[in-house]
mmCIF file of C-alpha atoms in Angstrom:
data_model
loop_
_atom_site.group_PDB
_atom_site.id
_atom_site.type_symbol
_atom_site.label_atom_id
_atom_site.label_comp_id
_atom_site.label_asym_id
_atom_site.label_seq_id
_atom_site.Cartn_x
_atom_site.Cartn_y
_atom_site.Cartn_z
ATOM 1 C CA MET K 1 -160.902 -46.755 129.980
ATOM 2 C CA SER K 2 -161.991 -46.541 133.623
ATOM 3 C CA THR K 3 -165.517 -45.392 134.322
ATOM 4 C CA LYS K 4 -166.444 -42.901 137.034
ATOM 5 C CA ALA K 5 -167.786 -45.804 139.144
ATOM 6 C CA ASP K 6 -164.477 -47.683 138.808
ATOM 7 C CA LEU K 7 -162.524 -44.596 139.851
ATOM 8 C CA GLU K 8 -164.747 -44.121 142.912
ATOM 9 C CA VAL K 9 -164.161 -47.729 143.951
ATOM 10 C CA MET K 10 -160.411 -47.275 143.502
ATOM 11 C CA VAL K 11 -160.412 -44.128 145.641
ATOM 12 C CA THR K 12 -162.380 -45.923 148.393
ATOM 13 C CA ASP K 13 -159.941 -48.843 148.312
ATOM 14 C CA LEU K 14 -156.928 -46.514 148.510
ATOM 15 C CA LYS K 15 -158.411 -44.669 151.484
ATOM 16 C CA GLN K 16 -158.996 -47.974 153.281
ATOM 17 C CA LYS K 17 -155.446 -49.173 152.583
ATOM 18 C CA LEU K 18 -154.056 -45.850 153.875
ATOM 19 C CA LYS K 19 -156.085 -46.174 157.064
ATOM 20 C CA GLU K 20 -154.894 -49.757 157.568
ATOM 21 C CA ALA K 21 -151.274 -48.695 157.059
ATOM 22 C CA GLU K 22 -151.639 -45.934 159.663
ATOM 23 C CA GLU K 23 -153.152 -48.382 162.151
ATOM 24 C CA GLU K 24 -150.296 -50.820 161.563
ATOM 25 C CA LEU K 25 -147.753 -48.073 162.206
ATOM 26 C CA GLN K 26 -149.523 -47.078 165.421
ATOM 27 C CA ALA K 27 -149.623 -50.700 166.584
ATOM 28 C CA ALA K 28 -145.933 -51.157 165.758
ATOM 29 C CA ALA K 29 -145.098 -48.091 167.788
ATOM 30 C CA GLY K 30 -147.163 -49.357 170.682
ATOM 31 C CA LYS K 31 -149.462 -46.350 170.514
ATOM 32 C CA ARG K 32 -153.227 -46.072 170.502
ATOM 33 C CA PRO K 33 -154.854 -43.765 167.949
ATOM 34 C CA VAL K 34 -155.233 -40.258 169.296
ATOM 35 C CA VAL K 35 -158.799 -39.067 169.743
ATOM 36 C CA ASN K 36 -159.096 -35.296 169.475
ATOM 37 C CA VAL K 37 -161.793 -33.748 171.612
ATOM 38 C CA SER K 38 -162.814 -30.146 171.165
ATOM 39 C CA LYS K 39 -163.350 -28.403 174.488
ATOM 40 C CA ASP K 40 -165.675 -25.983 172.731
ATOM 41 C CA ARG K 41 -168.038 -28.660 171.482
ATOM 42 C CA LYS K 42 -171.655 -27.783 172.166
ATOM 43 C CA PHE K 43 -173.930 -30.534 173.477
ATOM 44 C CA GLU K 44 -177.708 -30.456 173.345
ATOM 45 C CA LYS K 45 -179.139 -30.572 176.841
ATOM 46 C CA PHE K 46 -181.227 -33.647 177.605
ATOM 47 C CA SER K 47 -184.676 -33.021 179.066
ATOM 48 C CA GLY K 48 -186.181 -36.503 179.018
ATOM 49 C CA THR K 49 -187.511 -36.320 175.463
ATOM 50 C CA GLY K 50 -185.746 -37.276 172.278
ATOM 51 C CA ASN K 51 -183.406 -40.209 171.727
ATOM 52 C CA PHE K 52 -181.616 -40.878 175.016
ATOM 53 C CA GLN K 53 -179.438 -43.658 173.572
ATOM 54 C CA ILE K 54 -177.781 -41.380 170.998
ATOM 55 C CA TRP K 55 -177.305 -38.545 173.559
ATOM 56 C CA HIS K 56 -175.915 -41.004 176.096
ATOM 57 C CA GLU K 57 -173.414 -42.569 173.701
ATOM 58 C CA ASP K 58 -172.091 -39.185 172.521
ATOM 59 C CA MET K 59 -171.925 -37.732 176.015
ATOM 60 C CA LYS K 60 -170.187 -40.766 177.542
ATOM 61 C CA GLN K 61 -167.569 -40.902 174.832
ATOM 62 C CA TYR K 62 -166.923 -37.149 175.243
ATOM 63 C CA VAL K 63 -166.543 -37.075 179.057
ATOM 64 C CA ASP K 64 -164.488 -40.297 179.137
ATOM 65 C CA THR K 65 -162.088 -38.857 176.563
ATOM 66 C CA ARG K 66 -161.893 -35.296 177.864
ATOM 67 C CA PHE K 67 -161.906 -35.881 181.646
ATOM 68 C CA LYS K 68 -160.480 -39.426 181.738
ATOM 69 C CA ASP K 69 -160.316 -40.405 185.457
ATOM 70 C CA LYS K 70 -161.552 -37.061 186.855
ATOM 71 C CA GLU K 71 -164.906 -38.405 187.997
ATOM 72 C CA LEU K 72 -166.205 -35.230 189.650
ATOM 73 C CA GLN K 73 -165.650 -33.233 186.459
ATOM 74 C CA LYS K 74 -167.438 -35.925 184.464
ATOM 75 C CA VAL K 75 -170.466 -35.871 186.738
ATOM 76 C CA THR K 76 -170.563 -32.082 186.833
ATOM 77 C CA PHE K 77 -170.411 -31.810 183.046
ATOM 78 C CA VAL K 78 -173.164 -34.385 182.543
ATOM 79 C CA TYR K 79 -175.377 -32.819 185.212
ATOM 80 C CA GLU K 80 -174.971 -29.345 183.692
ATOM 81 C CA HIS K 81 -176.346 -30.754 180.434
ATOM 82 C CA LEU K 82 -179.589 -31.977 181.967
ATOM 83 C CA VAL K 83 -182.797 -29.923 182.163
ATOM 84 C CA GLY K 84 -186.416 -30.479 183.003
ATOM 85 C CA ASN K 85 -187.573 -33.916 184.149
ATOM 86 C CA ALA K 86 -184.191 -35.501 183.457
ATOM 87 C CA LYS K 87 -182.435 -33.155 185.877
ATOM 88 C CA LYS K 88 -185.205 -33.520 188.477
ATOM 89 C CA GLU K 89 -184.952 -37.304 188.348
ATOM 90 C CA VAL K 90 -181.175 -37.310 188.912
ATOM 91 C CA ARG K 91 -181.351 -34.648 191.630
ATOM 92 C CA PHE K 92 -184.031 -36.635 193.484
ATOM 93 C CA ARG K 93 -182.261 -40.004 193.297
ATOM 94 C CA LEU K 94 -178.550 -39.166 193.531
ATOM 95 C CA ASP K 95 -176.085 -37.091 195.516
ATOM 96 C CA ILE K 96 -174.075 -35.502 192.711
ATOM 97 C CA THR K 97 -171.063 -34.960 195.000
ATOM 98 C CA LYS K 98 -170.820 -38.694 195.744
ATOM 99 C CA CYS K 99 -171.883 -40.488 192.571
ATOM 100 C CA THR K 100 -170.223 -41.292 189.251
ATOM 101 C CA ALA K 101 -171.171 -40.302 185.718
ATOM 102 C CA ASP K 102 -172.180 -43.925 185.095
ATOM 103 C CA ASN K 103 -174.581 -43.702 188.062
ATOM 104 C CA VAL K 104 -176.231 -40.706 186.373
ATOM 105 C CA PHE K 105 -176.455 -42.543 183.031
ATOM 106 C CA GLN K 106 -178.005 -45.596 184.751
ATOM 107 C CA VAL K 107 -180.712 -43.497 186.385
ATOM 108 C CA LEU K 108 -181.507 -41.737 183.124
ATOM 109 C CA ASP K 109 -181.572 -45.019 181.199
ATOM 110 C CA SER K 110 -183.959 -46.612 183.712
ATOM 111 C CA VAL K 111 -186.450 -43.787 183.179
ATOM 112 C CA PHE K 112 -185.902 -42.430 179.656
ATOM 113 C CA GLY K 113 -184.065 -45.263 177.886
ATOM 114 C CA THR K 114 -185.587 -48.041 175.868
ATOM 115 C CA LYS K 115 -187.859 -50.303 177.901
ATOM 116 C CA GLN K 116 -186.984 -53.317 175.789
ATOM 117 C CA SER K 117 -184.636 -55.987 177.181
ATOM 118 C CA THR K 118 -181.432 -57.054 175.470
ATOM 119 C CA THR K 119 -183.152 -60.278 174.343
ATOM 120 C CA GLN K 120 -186.048 -58.327 172.845
ATOM 121 C CA LEU K 121 -183.706 -55.956 171.039
ATOM 122 C CA LEU K 122 -181.675 -58.867 169.621
ATOM 123 C CA GLN K 123 -184.878 -60.501 168.371
ATOM 124 C CA LYS K 124 -185.890 -57.184 166.825
ATOM 125 C CA PHE K 125 -182.452 -56.787 165.215
ATOM 126 C CA TYR K 126 -182.278 -60.246 163.645
ATOM 127 C CA GLY K 127 -185.942 -60.274 162.699
ATOM 128 C CA ARG K 128 -185.885 -56.882 160.970
ATOM 129 C CA ASN K 129 -185.705 -57.123 157.203
ATOM 130 C CA GLN K 130 -186.034 -54.374 154.646
ATOM 131 C CA LEU K 131 -189.654 -53.439 153.924
ATOM 132 C CA SER K 132 -190.970 -53.238 150.374
ATOM 133 C CA ASN K 133 -191.465 -49.466 150.592
ATOM 134 C CA GLU K 134 -188.206 -48.804 152.438
ATOM 135 C CA SER K 135 -185.037 -47.502 150.803
ATOM 136 C CA THR K 136 -181.687 -49.219 151.347
ATOM 137 C CA GLU K 137 -180.466 -46.153 153.204
ATOM 138 C CA ASP K 138 -183.500 -46.046 155.505
ATOM 139 C CA TYR K 139 -183.120 -49.743 156.257
ATOM 140 C CA ALA K 140 -179.490 -49.210 157.255
ATOM 141 C CA TYR K 141 -180.531 -46.470 159.694
ATOM 142 C CA ILE K 142 -183.164 -48.735 161.239
ATOM 143 C CA LEU K 143 -180.430 -51.299 162.013
ATOM 144 C CA ILE K 144 -178.219 -48.489 163.411
ATOM 145 C CA ASP K 145 -181.023 -47.363 165.723
ATOM 146 C CA ILE K 146 -181.581 -50.884 167.092
ATOM 147 C CA MET K 147 -177.843 -51.412 167.576
ATOM 148 C CA THR K 148 -177.569 -48.052 169.364
ATOM 149 C CA ASN K 149 -180.198 -49.286 171.838
ATOM 150 C CA LEU K 150 -178.346 -52.569 172.258
ATOM 151 C CA ARG K 151 -175.078 -50.784 172.947
ATOM 152 C CA SER K 152 -176.732 -48.616 175.558
ATOM 153 C CA LYS K 153 -177.823 -51.804 177.349
ATOM 154 C CA GLU K 154 -174.515 -53.643 177.102
ATOM 155 C CA PRO K 155 -171.840 -51.241 175.812
ATOM 156 C CA LYS K 156 -168.861 -53.588 176.285
ATOM 157 C CA LYS K 157 -170.491 -56.562 174.609
ATOM 158 C CA TYR K 158 -171.661 -54.653 171.537
ATOM 159 C CA GLN K 159 -168.928 -52.029 171.236
ATOM 160 C CA ASP K 160 -167.391 -53.838 168.272
ATOM 161 C CA CYS K 161 -170.451 -54.701 166.198
ATOM 162 C CA GLU K 162 -169.142 -54.273 162.615
ATOM 163 C CA ALA K 163 -169.355 -57.932 161.611
ATOM 164 C CA MET K 164 -172.786 -58.322 163.196
ATOM 165 C CA MET K 165 -174.130 -55.217 161.386
ATOM 166 C CA LYS K 166 -172.669 -56.158 158.003
ATOM 167 C CA GLU K 167 -173.976 -59.724 158.147
ATOM 168 C CA LYS K 168 -177.508 -58.640 159.081
ATOM 169 C CA PHE K 169 -177.554 -55.832 156.485
ATOM 170 C CA ALA K 170 -176.592 -58.320 153.753
ATOM 171 C CA ASP K 171 -179.183 -60.841 154.931
ATOM 172 C CA GLY K 172 -181.945 -58.279 155.345
ATOM 173 C CA VAL K 173 -182.009 -56.380 152.062
ATOM 174 C CA ASN K 174 -184.911 -57.413 149.851
ATOM 175 C CA ASN K 175 -183.161 -57.178 146.453
ATOM 176 C CA GLN K 176 -181.769 -60.682 145.784
ATOM 177 C CA GLN K 177 -178.979 -59.514 143.462
ATOM 178 C CA LEU K 178 -177.880 -56.905 146.012
ATOM 179 C CA LYS K 179 -178.030 -59.538 148.742
ATOM 180 C CA ARG K 180 -175.602 -61.738 146.789
ATOM 181 C CA GLU K 181 -173.308 -58.784 146.088
ATOM 182 C CA LEU K 182 -173.158 -57.734 149.763
ATOM 183 C CA LYS K 183 -172.492 -61.305 150.890
ATOM 184 C CA ARG K 184 -169.688 -61.514 148.328
ATOM 185 C CA LEU K 185 -168.183 -58.278 149.651
ATOM 186 C CA ASN K 186 -168.415 -59.501 153.236
ATOM 187 C CA PHE K 187 -166.486 -62.609 152.227
ATOM 188 C CA ASP K 188 -163.951 -61.006 149.864
ATOM 189 C CA ARG K 189 -163.491 -57.721 151.741
ATOM 190 C CA PRO K 190 -163.974 -58.400 155.471
ATOM 191 C CA GLU K 191 -162.079 -55.232 156.319
ATOM 192 C CA LEU K 192 -164.849 -53.026 154.961
ATOM 193 C CA LYS K 193 -166.697 -51.010 157.585
ATOM 194 C CA PHE K 194 -170.489 -51.119 157.865
ATOM 195 C CA TRP K 195 -170.875 -47.604 156.476
ATOM 196 C CA GLU K 196 -168.677 -48.492 153.505
ATOM 197 C CA LEU K 197 -170.805 -51.562 152.782
ATOM 198 C CA ARG K 198 -173.945 -49.428 153.122
ATOM 199 C CA ASP K 199 -172.595 -46.760 150.740
ATOM 200 C CA ARG K 200 -171.720 -49.401 148.153
ATOM 201 C CA ALA K 201 -175.225 -50.871 148.478
ATOM 202 C CA ILE K 202 -176.808 -47.457 147.926
ATOM 203 C CA LYS K 203 -174.600 -46.829 144.881
ATOM 204 C CA TRP K 204 -175.389 -50.300 143.504
ATOM 205 C CA MET K 205 -179.135 -49.588 143.764
ATOM 206 C CA ASP K 206 -178.693 -46.175 142.093
ATOM 207 C CA ASP K 207 -176.742 -47.767 139.228
ATOM 208 C CA GLU K 208 -179.479 -50.394 138.757
ATOM 209 C CA LYS K 209 -182.248 -47.829 138.372
ATOM 210 C CA PRO K 210 -183.589 -47.680 134.817
ATOM 211 C CA THR K 211 -182.571 -44.556 132.940
#
């Protein structure tokens, strides 16, 4: 008789197979997946404090999808979502009527983005292992934060970072049995996404807790 854990794994596998089938159909039809963008989405305005990398990544994806090649609309939308020192910096250094949205992002990144170089961030990423007092979930978010900073530096190079994230996550966890399990999954199930691998790791740790 199947246990609840077995059923959950089966459901996850079925969802993955369904997604793969949909992608194959889209590829066969010569179509790219459709990205739906809500025009009513509310964005937090960036003032110069908070995590610029996360705001930047969300904002760029939104304006690129919604406005496509309408550069003036992109710039206007981004500028309208700046306040305080962030807006002052852009207004002082750029002519909004003549620049691109990427120009705005570059100015903001130079002032409010991470000051670490790509090399330093890579060293931090590969050198960061799970701490003894750190949960598996928290460790995963640490890797996500570092990768977010890397992608803000070189978005094209690190846009597809699934394999890199999964390999480091498996190498970096401090539970040796979990490490072996994650490496096995990376080998046997290379199609798994990072978040799926993370969720399986969290569940594995929960199942191993003494009752």
